[in-house]
Short mmCIF file of C-alpha atoms in Angstrom, two decimals:
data_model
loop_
_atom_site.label_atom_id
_atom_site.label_comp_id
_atom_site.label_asym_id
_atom_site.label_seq_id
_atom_site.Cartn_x
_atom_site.Cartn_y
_atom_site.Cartn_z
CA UNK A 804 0.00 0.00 0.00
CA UNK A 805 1.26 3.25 -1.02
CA UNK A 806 2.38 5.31 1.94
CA UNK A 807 1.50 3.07 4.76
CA UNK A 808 4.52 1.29 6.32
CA UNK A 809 3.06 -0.49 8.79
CA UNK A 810 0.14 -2.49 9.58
CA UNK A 811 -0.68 -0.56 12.92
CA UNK A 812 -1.41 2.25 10.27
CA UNK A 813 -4.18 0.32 8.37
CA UNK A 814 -7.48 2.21 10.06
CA UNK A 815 -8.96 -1.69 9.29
CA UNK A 816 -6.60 -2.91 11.53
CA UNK A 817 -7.06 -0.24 14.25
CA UNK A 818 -11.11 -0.60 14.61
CA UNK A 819 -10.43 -4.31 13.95
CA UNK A 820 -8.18 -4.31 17.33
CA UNK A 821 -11.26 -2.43 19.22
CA UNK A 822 -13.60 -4.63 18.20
CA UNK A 823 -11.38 -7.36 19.68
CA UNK A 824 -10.85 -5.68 22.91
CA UNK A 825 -14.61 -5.17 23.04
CA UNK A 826 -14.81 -8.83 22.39
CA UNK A 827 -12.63 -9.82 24.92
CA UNK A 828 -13.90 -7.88 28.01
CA UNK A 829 -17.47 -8.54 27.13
CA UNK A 830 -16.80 -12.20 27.24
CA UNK A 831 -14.39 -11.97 30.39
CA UNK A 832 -17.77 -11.35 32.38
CA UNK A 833 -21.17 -13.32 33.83
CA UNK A 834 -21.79 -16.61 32.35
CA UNK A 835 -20.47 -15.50 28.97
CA UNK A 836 -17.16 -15.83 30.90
CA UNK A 837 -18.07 -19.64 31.62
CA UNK A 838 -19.00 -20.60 28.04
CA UNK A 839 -15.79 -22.23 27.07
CA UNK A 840 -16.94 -22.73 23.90
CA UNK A 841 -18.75 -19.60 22.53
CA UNK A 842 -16.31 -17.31 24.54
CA UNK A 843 -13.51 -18.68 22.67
CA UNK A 844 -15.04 -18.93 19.33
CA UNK A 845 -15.71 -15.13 19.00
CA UNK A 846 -12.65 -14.56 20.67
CA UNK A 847 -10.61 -15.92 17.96
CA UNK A 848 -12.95 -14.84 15.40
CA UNK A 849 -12.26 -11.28 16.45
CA UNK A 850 -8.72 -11.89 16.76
CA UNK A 851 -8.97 -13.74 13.24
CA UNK A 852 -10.03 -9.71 11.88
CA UNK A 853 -6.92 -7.98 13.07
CA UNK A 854 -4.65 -10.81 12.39
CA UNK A 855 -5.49 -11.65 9.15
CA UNK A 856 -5.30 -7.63 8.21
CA UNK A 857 -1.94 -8.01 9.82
CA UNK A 858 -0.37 -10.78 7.68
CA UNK A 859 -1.89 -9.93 4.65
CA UNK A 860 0.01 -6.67 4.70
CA UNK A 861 3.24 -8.24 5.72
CA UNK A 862 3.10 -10.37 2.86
CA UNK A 863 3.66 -7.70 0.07
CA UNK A 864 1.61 -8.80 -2.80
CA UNK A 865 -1.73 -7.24 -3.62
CA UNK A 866 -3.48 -10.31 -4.39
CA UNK A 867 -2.02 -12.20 -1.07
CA UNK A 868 -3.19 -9.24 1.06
CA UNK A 869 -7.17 -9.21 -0.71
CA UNK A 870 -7.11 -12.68 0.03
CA UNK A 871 -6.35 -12.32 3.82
CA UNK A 872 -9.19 -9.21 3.46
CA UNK A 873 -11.46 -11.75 2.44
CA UNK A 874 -10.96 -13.85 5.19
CA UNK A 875 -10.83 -10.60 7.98
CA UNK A 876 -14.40 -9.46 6.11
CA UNK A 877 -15.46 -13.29 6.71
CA UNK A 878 -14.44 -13.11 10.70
CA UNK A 879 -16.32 -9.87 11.02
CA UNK A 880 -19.35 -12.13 10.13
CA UNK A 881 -18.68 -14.75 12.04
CA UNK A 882 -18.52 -12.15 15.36
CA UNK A 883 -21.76 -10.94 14.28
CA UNK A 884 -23.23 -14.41 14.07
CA UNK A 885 -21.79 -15.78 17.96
CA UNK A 886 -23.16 -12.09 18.86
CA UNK A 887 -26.84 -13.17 17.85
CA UNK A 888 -25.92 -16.68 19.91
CA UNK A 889 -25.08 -14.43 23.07
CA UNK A 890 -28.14 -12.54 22.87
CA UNK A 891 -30.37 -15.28 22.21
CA UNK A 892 -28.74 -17.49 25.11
CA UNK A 893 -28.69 -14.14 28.14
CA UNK A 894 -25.06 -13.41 27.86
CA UNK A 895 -25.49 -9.57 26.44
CA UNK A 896 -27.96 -7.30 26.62
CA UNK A 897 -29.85 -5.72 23.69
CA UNK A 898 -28.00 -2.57 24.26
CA UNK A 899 -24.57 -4.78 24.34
CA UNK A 900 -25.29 -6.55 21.75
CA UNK A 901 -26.27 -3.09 19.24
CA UNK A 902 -22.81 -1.51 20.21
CA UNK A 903 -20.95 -4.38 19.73
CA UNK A 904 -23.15 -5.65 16.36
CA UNK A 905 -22.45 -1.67 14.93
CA UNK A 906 -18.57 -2.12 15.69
CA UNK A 907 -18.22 -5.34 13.70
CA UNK A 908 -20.37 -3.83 11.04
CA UNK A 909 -17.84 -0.61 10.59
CA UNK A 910 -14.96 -3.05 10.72
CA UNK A 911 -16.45 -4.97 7.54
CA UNK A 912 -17.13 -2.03 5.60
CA UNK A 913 -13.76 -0.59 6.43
CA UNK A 914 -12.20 -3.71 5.48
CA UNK A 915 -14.22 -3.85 2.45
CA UNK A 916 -13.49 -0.36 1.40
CA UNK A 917 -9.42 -2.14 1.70
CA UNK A 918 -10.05 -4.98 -0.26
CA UNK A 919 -11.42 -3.13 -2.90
CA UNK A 920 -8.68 -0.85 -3.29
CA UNK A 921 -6.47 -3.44 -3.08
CA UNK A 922 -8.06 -5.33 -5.84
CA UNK A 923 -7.59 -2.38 -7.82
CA UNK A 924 -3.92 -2.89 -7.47
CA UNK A 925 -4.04 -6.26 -8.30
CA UNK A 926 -5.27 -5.58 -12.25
#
C-alpha cells in the first residue's frame, strides 16, 4: 500500500483491534465468561479480523493481502453471528449486543473499502 509502512497504520486494523478488545472484556464477564466454547469462538474470530489484516500486509503482494481481506471481512461475520448466539442465550444485553453488532459492522465495511482498493492494485 502506497504510503503506509506499517500495519498498525491500516485504520482496518485499528477498529479491527477495538472490536477485539470489546470482544474480549465482554466475554471476560457473567456466564459468557463460563461458556468455554462460545467465549472462545468469538474470541478468535475477532482476533482472526486484526490478524489476518496483519499478515496480509506483511506479505507484500496485492493479491495475497485481498485474500487475507477476504478472510478478515469473513471473521467480522462470524462475530456478528456468535453475537446473535449471546443474545439469544442471556449473555449480552440488547443494548450490548447493538454496540458491539455496529462495531463489527464498521470493521467490515472498512475492510471492504481495503479490499477493494487493493483489488484495484491487483489488475
Amino acid at each position: 500500500m502506497a504510503g503506509i509502512e506499517r500495519f498498525e497504520d491500516l485504520i482496518a486494523w485499528q477498529k479491527s483491534r477495538e472490536m477485539a478488545a470489546a470482544i474480549y472484556k465482554i466475554t471476560g464477564e457473567g456466564n459468557f465468561s463460563k461458556d468455554f466454547a462460545l467465549r472462545d469462538q468469538i474470541r478468535r474470530a475477532a482476533v482472526s479480523v486484526m490478524s489476518n489484516i496483519a499478515e496480509g500486509f506483511e506479505r507484500k503482494g496485492s493479491k495475497e493481502f485481498h485474500q487475507f481481506l477476504v478472510i478478515a471481512k469473513a471473521s467480522c461475520a462470524e462475530v456478528r453471528s456468535q453475537l446473535y448466539v449471546a443474545l439469544d442465550v442471556g449473555y449480552i444485553n440488547n443494548s450490548m449486543f447493538e454496540r458491539l453488532y455496529d462495531i463489527s459492522v464498521e470493521v467490515s465495511k472498512i475492510t471492504s473499502g481495503l479490499r477493494t482498493s487493493v483489488a484495484k492494485q491487483c489488475e
